[in-house]
Amino acid sequence: MTILNRPRRMRESSFSRTLMRENSISVSNLIYPMFVIEGTGIRQDIESMPGIQRLSIDELVKDASECHQLGIPAIAIFPCIEKQLKTDDASEAFNDDGLVQRAIKKLKKEIPGLGVISDVALDPFTLHGQDGLIDKKGNILNDETVSILTKQALSHAKAGADIVAPSDMMDGRVGRIRKSLEENKFINTKILAYSAKYASSFYGPFRDAVGSSELLGKSSKKTYQMDPANSDEALNEVKLDIQEGADMVMIKPGIAYLDIVFRVKQTFNKPTFVYQVSGEYAMIMAASSRGWINQDDVILESLISFRRAGADAIITYFALEVARLMNSKQ
Ligand code: PBG
């Protein structure tokens, strides 16, 4: 049989597969999300996220140093706040001496070269676990929430955060935060906007980690996070955040939303990040712990798919493990 075009020819040897490889993943594409908790010497397991722990600031600095040494450019920190500090008005969120603010200061002092991304949202600080303030009927108040988020972002910037990352999905928050940063001369503080954040059921383990799931109960976040059925709406959200001054935009969750990553990158050509969220982590860990899938291979395959879709960087709980793996192979 004469077949002129045999695509298998190029797949035949390792060297030619390497030469024609279109995308790559390296440690420099990874961001490691970390959970911080009050105290010293504390490393607390999170049941639904095996391998991930809540860390007190001293322990956080140790793992963050390893990230830096292995070449991970930045970490993202999320607090698990003590119950007695949670209030209806979330005022602990902008306490200049709060847990997050102290963690940022310590990280920037000890590891100045490591980028620090802070989460701007109220869910770790509210008694009801929602990302915003609520009225008597339980409706999320947009503009009142934006005022608190702006104070929170400014307080993170003052503590030394390199990037503030609003993950709340209120309208107009990126613009207000940008204005406040400019007015207070934080002209180099970057904004990573969680622009297309879906009302997803993949966030469950994260809510266990920051202690908001029991407070949230059966209530949902559907009045501010996006409907998983929509895609044009994501482009509109991204457009608004860019107009309001976002430096980077994010799509979240990851694997189930690769079409959104692709459309956003193609349309706007902005630094585009994706968040491989806690539920995605938990699924891979659960199946691989039973020996049903190969852990390292599945992790790397999921990461390359984000890059193929157009993501520049990936926030992933696998970042540290992957960095260790890649460094050991060099
Ligand atoms: C809330 C926030 C969430 C995540 C990051 N920031 C959860 C939520 O919106 O309920 C989820 C991250 C993950 O699942 O890994 N501000």
Coordinates of C-alpha atoms and ligand atoms in Angstrom, one line a residue:
M1 CA 0.0 0.0 0.0
T2 CA 1.3 3.5 -0.9
I3 CA 0.3 6.1 1.7
L4 CA 2.0 9.4 1.1
N5 CA 1.0 11.0 4.3
R6 CA 1.7 8.9 7.3
P7 CA 1.3 11.1 10.5
R8 CA 2.7 8.1 12.5
R9 CA 6.1 8.6 10.9
M10 CA 6.8 11.6 13.1
R11 CA 5.5 9.8 16.2
E12 CA 7.8 6.9 15.5
S13 CA 10.8 8.0 17.6
S14 CA 11.2 10.0 20.7
F15 CA 13.4 12.6 19.1
S16 CA 10.9 13.5 16.4
R17 CA 8.0 13.5 18.9
T18 CA 10.1 16.0 20.9
L19 CA 10.9 18.2 17.8
M20 CA 7.2 18.5 16.8
R21 CA 5.9 19.1 20.4
E22 CA 3.8 22.3 20.3
N23 CA 3.4 23.1 23.9
S24 CA 5.4 22.7 27.1
I25 CA 4.9 22.9 30.8
S26 CA 7.6 24.0 33.2
V27 CA 7.9 25.0 36.8
S28 CA 7.9 28.6 35.7
N29 CA 4.2 28.2 34.7
L30 CA 3.1 27.2 38.1
I31 CA 1.6 29.0 41.1
Y32 CA 1.2 27.2 44.4
P33 CA -1.9 27.9 46.5
M34 CA -1.3 27.7 50.3
F35 CA -3.5 27.8 53.4
V36 CA -2.3 29.8 56.4
I37 CA -3.5 29.4 60.0
E38 CA -2.8 31.1 63.3
G39 CA -0.1 29.7 65.6
T40 CA 3.5 28.3 65.4
G41 CA 4.8 25.0 64.3
I42 CA 1.4 23.9 63.0
R43 CA 0.9 21.6 60.0
Q44 CA -2.8 20.6 59.9
D45 CA -3.9 17.9 57.4
I46 CA -7.0 18.6 55.3
E47 CA -9.0 15.4 54.9
S48 CA -10.4 16.1 51.5
M49 CA -7.0 17.3 50.1
P50 CA -4.5 14.6 51.0
G51 CA -0.9 16.1 50.8
I52 CA -2.1 19.7 51.4
Q53 CA -2.0 21.2 54.9
R54 CA -3.0 24.4 56.7
L55 CA 0.3 25.9 57.8
S56 CA 1.2 28.5 60.5
I57 CA 3.2 31.4 59.2
D58 CA 6.6 29.9 60.2
E59 CA 5.8 26.6 58.4
L60 CA 4.4 28.5 55.5
V61 CA 7.7 30.3 55.0
K62 CA 9.5 26.9 55.0
D63 CA 7.4 25.5 52.2
A64 CA 7.4 28.8 50.3
S65 CA 11.2 28.8 50.4
E66 CA 11.2 25.4 48.9
C67 CA 8.9 26.7 46.1
H68 CA 11.2 29.5 45.5
Q69 CA 14.3 27.3 45.4
L70 CA 12.6 25.0 42.9
G71 CA 11.7 27.8 40.6
I72 CA 8.0 28.4 41.3
P73 CA 7.5 32.1 40.5
A74 CA 4.7 32.8 42.9
I75 CA 2.4 31.5 45.6
A76 CA -1.2 32.3 46.4
I77 CA -2.2 32.5 50.1
F78 CA -5.7 31.7 51.6
P79 CA -6.4 32.1 55.3
C80 CA -8.3 29.8 57.7
I81 CA -9.6 32.4 60.1
E82 CA -10.4 31.6 63.8
K83 CA -14.2 31.5 64.3
Q84 CA -14.2 34.3 66.9
L85 CA -12.8 36.7 64.3
K86 CA -15.6 36.1 61.8
T87 CA -18.3 38.8 61.8
D88 CA -21.2 40.0 59.7
D89 CA -19.2 42.9 58.4
A90 CA -16.0 40.9 57.7
S91 CA -13.9 43.7 59.3
E92 CA -11.0 41.3 60.1
A93 CA -10.4 41.2 56.3
F94 CA -8.8 44.6 56.4
N95 CA -7.0 44.4 59.7
D96 CA -3.5 45.6 59.0
D97 CA -2.2 43.2 61.6
G98 CA -4.4 40.3 60.5
L99 CA -3.2 36.8 59.7
V100 CA -2.9 37.3 56.0
Q101 CA -1.2 40.7 56.4
R102 CA 1.4 39.2 58.8
A103 CA 1.9 36.3 56.5
I104 CA 2.6 38.6 53.5
K105 CA 5.0 40.7 55.5
K106 CA 7.0 37.7 56.7
L107 CA 7.1 36.1 53.3
K108 CA 8.3 39.3 51.6
K109 CA 10.9 39.8 54.3
E110 CA 12.3 36.2 54.2
I111 CA 11.9 35.4 50.5
P112 CA 11.7 38.8 48.7
G113 CA 12.1 37.2 45.2
L114 CA 9.0 35.0 45.5
G115 CA 5.8 36.6 44.2
V116 CA 3.0 36.7 46.7
I117 CA -0.6 36.7 45.6
S118 CA -3.3 37.5 48.1
D119 CA -6.9 36.5 47.9
V120 CA -9.4 39.4 48.0
A121 CA -12.8 38.0 49.1
L122 CA -14.7 37.9 52.3
D123 CA -15.7 34.3 52.7
P124 CA -13.0 33.4 55.2
F125 CA -14.1 36.4 57.3
T126 CA -18.0 36.2 57.3
L127 CA -20.2 34.3 59.7
H128 CA -22.2 33.0 56.8
G129 CA -19.4 31.9 54.5
Q130 CA -20.5 34.1 51.5
D131 CA -17.9 36.2 49.6
G132 CA -19.9 39.4 50.3
L133 CA -22.0 41.2 52.9
I134 CA -25.6 40.3 53.1
D135 CA -28.9 42.1 53.9
K136 CA -31.6 40.8 56.3
K137 CA -33.0 38.6 53.6
G138 CA -29.6 37.0 52.7
N139 CA -29.1 38.9 49.4
I140 CA -25.4 39.7 48.7
L141 CA -24.9 43.4 48.7
N142 CA -22.7 44.4 45.7
D143 CA -21.5 47.9 46.4
E144 CA -21.2 47.6 50.1
T145 CA -19.1 44.5 49.5
V146 CA -16.9 46.3 47.0
S147 CA -16.1 49.0 49.6
I148 CA -14.8 46.3 52.0
L149 CA -12.9 44.5 49.3
T150 CA -11.2 47.7 48.4
K151 CA -10.0 48.2 52.0
Q152 CA -8.9 44.6 52.1
A153 CA -6.9 44.9 48.9
L154 CA -5.2 48.1 50.1
S155 CA -4.3 46.5 53.3
H156 CA -2.7 43.6 51.4
A157 CA -0.8 46.0 49.2
K158 CA 0.5 47.9 52.3
A159 CA 1.7 44.6 53.8
G160 CA 3.7 44.0 50.5
A161 CA 1.5 41.8 48.4
D162 CA 2.8 41.8 44.8
I163 CA -0.5 40.7 43.3
V164 CA -4.0 41.2 44.7
A165 CA -6.5 38.7 43.4
P166 CA -10.2 39.5 43.8
S167 CA -12.0 36.1 43.7
D168 CA -15.4 37.4 44.8
M169 CA -17.2 38.1 41.5
M170 CA -18.8 41.4 42.6
D171 CA -19.4 43.9 39.9
G172 CA -17.0 46.9 39.6
R173 CA -14.5 45.7 42.2
V174 CA -11.5 45.6 39.9
G175 CA -12.0 49.3 39.0
R176 CA -12.5 50.4 42.6
I177 CA -9.4 48.5 43.7
R178 CA -7.3 49.8 40.9
K179 CA -8.4 53.4 41.7
S180 CA -7.6 53.0 45.4
L181 CA -4.2 51.5 44.6
E182 CA -3.4 54.4 42.3
E183 CA -4.5 57.0 44.8
N184 CA -2.3 55.4 47.5
K185 CA 0.7 55.2 45.2
F186 CA 0.7 51.4 44.9
I187 CA 1.2 51.8 41.1
N188 CA 3.1 48.5 40.8
T189 CA 0.7 46.3 42.7
K190 CA -0.7 43.9 40.1
I191 CA -4.3 42.8 39.9
L192 CA -5.1 39.2 39.0
A193 CA -8.9 39.2 38.4
Y194 CA -10.8 36.0 38.9
S195 CA -12.9 37.2 35.9
A196 CA -14.6 34.0 34.8
K197 CA -15.3 32.2 38.1
Y198 CA -18.1 29.7 37.9
A199 CA -20.6 28.7 40.6
S200 CA -18.9 25.3 40.7
S201 CA -19.3 22.2 42.8
F202 CA -15.6 21.6 42.4
Y203 CA -14.8 24.0 45.3
G204 CA -15.9 21.7 48.1
P205 CA -12.6 20.7 49.5
F206 CA -11.4 24.3 49.5
R207 CA -14.3 25.3 51.6
D208 CA -13.4 22.6 54.1
A209 CA -9.8 23.9 54.1
V210 CA -10.8 27.5 54.9
G211 CA -13.7 26.4 57.2
S212 CA -16.5 28.1 55.3
S213 CA -18.5 25.0 54.1
E214 CA -20.4 24.4 57.3
L215 CA -21.2 28.1 57.6
L216 CA -22.4 28.2 54.0
G217 CA -24.7 25.2 54.6
K218 CA -27.0 24.7 51.7
S219 CA -26.8 28.3 50.4
S220 CA -25.2 28.8 47.0
K221 CA -23.1 31.5 45.3
K222 CA -25.1 31.5 42.2
T223 CA -26.1 35.2 42.4
Y224 CA -22.5 36.3 41.8
Q225 CA -20.5 33.3 40.4
M226 CA -21.2 32.3 36.8
D227 CA -23.6 29.7 35.4
P228 CA -21.5 26.7 34.1
A229 CA -23.8 26.7 31.1
N230 CA -22.4 30.0 29.8
S231 CA -19.4 31.0 27.7
D232 CA -20.2 34.4 26.1
E233 CA -20.8 35.7 29.5
A234 CA -17.3 34.9 30.5
L235 CA -15.9 37.0 27.7
N236 CA -18.0 39.9 28.9
E237 CA -16.7 39.5 32.5
V238 CA -13.1 39.4 31.2
K239 CA -13.7 42.4 29.0
L240 CA -15.0 44.5 32.0
D241 CA -12.1 43.5 34.2
I242 CA -9.5 44.4 31.6
Q243 CA -11.3 47.8 31.1
E244 CA -11.2 48.3 34.9
G245 CA -7.5 47.8 35.1
A246 CA -6.8 44.1 35.6
D247 CA -3.2 43.0 34.6
M248 CA -4.1 39.3 34.5
V249 CA -7.4 37.4 34.1
M250 CA -8.3 34.0 35.4
I251 CA -10.7 31.2 34.6
K252 CA -11.8 28.9 37.3
P253 CA -12.2 25.9 37.6
G254 CA -9.8 24.3 35.1
I255 CA -10.3 21.0 33.3
A256 CA -14.1 21.4 32.8
Y257 CA -13.6 25.0 31.4
L258 CA -10.8 24.6 28.8
D259 CA -13.0 26.1 26.1
I260 CA -13.3 29.3 28.2
V261 CA -9.5 29.4 28.6
F262 CA -9.2 29.1 24.8
R263 CA -11.7 31.7 24.0
V264 CA -10.4 34.2 26.5
K265 CA -6.8 33.9 25.4
Q266 CA -7.8 34.1 21.7
T267 CA -10.0 37.1 22.2
F268 CA -8.0 39.3 24.5
N269 CA -4.4 38.2 24.3
K270 CA -3.9 39.1 27.9
P271 CA -1.9 37.1 30.6
T272 CA -4.5 34.4 31.1
F273 CA -4.3 32.1 34.2
V274 CA -6.4 29.1 35.1
Y275 CA -7.1 27.6 38.5
Q276 CA -7.0 23.8 38.8
V277 CA -9.3 23.8 41.9
S278 CA -9.5 21.7 45.0
G279 CA -12.1 19.3 43.7
E280 CA -10.0 18.5 40.6
Y281 CA -7.0 17.9 43.0
A282 CA -9.2 15.7 45.2
M283 CA -10.5 13.6 42.2
I284 CA -7.0 12.9 40.9
M285 CA -5.6 12.1 44.4
A286 CA -8.6 9.8 45.2
A287 CA -8.4 7.8 42.0
S288 CA -4.6 7.5 42.0
S289 CA -4.5 6.4 45.7
R290 CA -6.7 3.5 44.6
G291 CA -4.3 2.7 41.8
W292 CA -6.9 3.4 39.2
I293 CA -4.9 6.1 37.4
N294 CA -1.2 7.0 37.4
Q295 CA -0.9 10.0 39.5
D296 CA 2.1 11.8 37.9
D297 CA 1.1 11.1 34.4
V298 CA -2.5 12.3 34.9
I299 CA -1.2 15.5 36.7
L300 CA 1.2 16.3 33.8
E301 CA -1.5 15.6 31.2
S302 CA -3.9 17.9 32.9
L303 CA -1.3 20.6 33.1
I304 CA -0.3 20.4 29.5
S305 CA -4.0 20.6 28.5
F306 CA -4.2 24.0 30.2
R307 CA -1.2 25.2 28.3
R308 CA -2.6 23.9 25.0
A309 CA -5.8 25.8 25.7
G310 CA -3.8 29.0 26.1
A311 CA -3.1 29.4 29.8
D312 CA 0.1 31.2 30.6
A313 CA 0.1 30.1 34.3
I314 CA -1.7 27.6 36.3
I315 CA -2.7 27.8 40.0
T316 CA -2.5 24.2 41.1
Y317 CA -2.2 22.3 44.4
F318 CA 0.2 20.0 42.5
A319 CA 2.7 22.8 41.9
L320 CA 5.1 21.8 44.7
E321 CA 5.0 18.1 43.9
V322 CA 5.5 18.8 40.1
A323 CA 8.3 21.1 40.8
R324 CA 10.1 18.5 42.9
L325 CA 9.5 15.9 40.2
M326 CA 10.8 18.1 37.4
N327 CA 13.8 19.2 39.4
S328 CA 14.7 15.6 40.2
K329 CA 14.6 14.7 36.5
Q330 CA 17.1 17.4 35.5
Ligands
PBG1 C1 -13.6 32.0 47.6 C2 -12.7 31.1 46.9 C3 -13.0 29.8 46.5 C4 -11.9 29.2 45.9 C5 -10.9 30.2 45.9 N1 -11.4 31.4 46.5 C6 -14.2 29.0 46.8 C7 -15.5 29.6 46.6 O1 -15.7 30.4 45.7 O2 -16.5 29.1 47.2 C8 -11.9 27.8 45.4 C9 -10.5 27.3 45.2 C10 -10.5 25.8 45.1 O3 -11.6 25.1 45.1 O4 -9.4 25.3 45.1 N2 -13.3 33.4 47.6

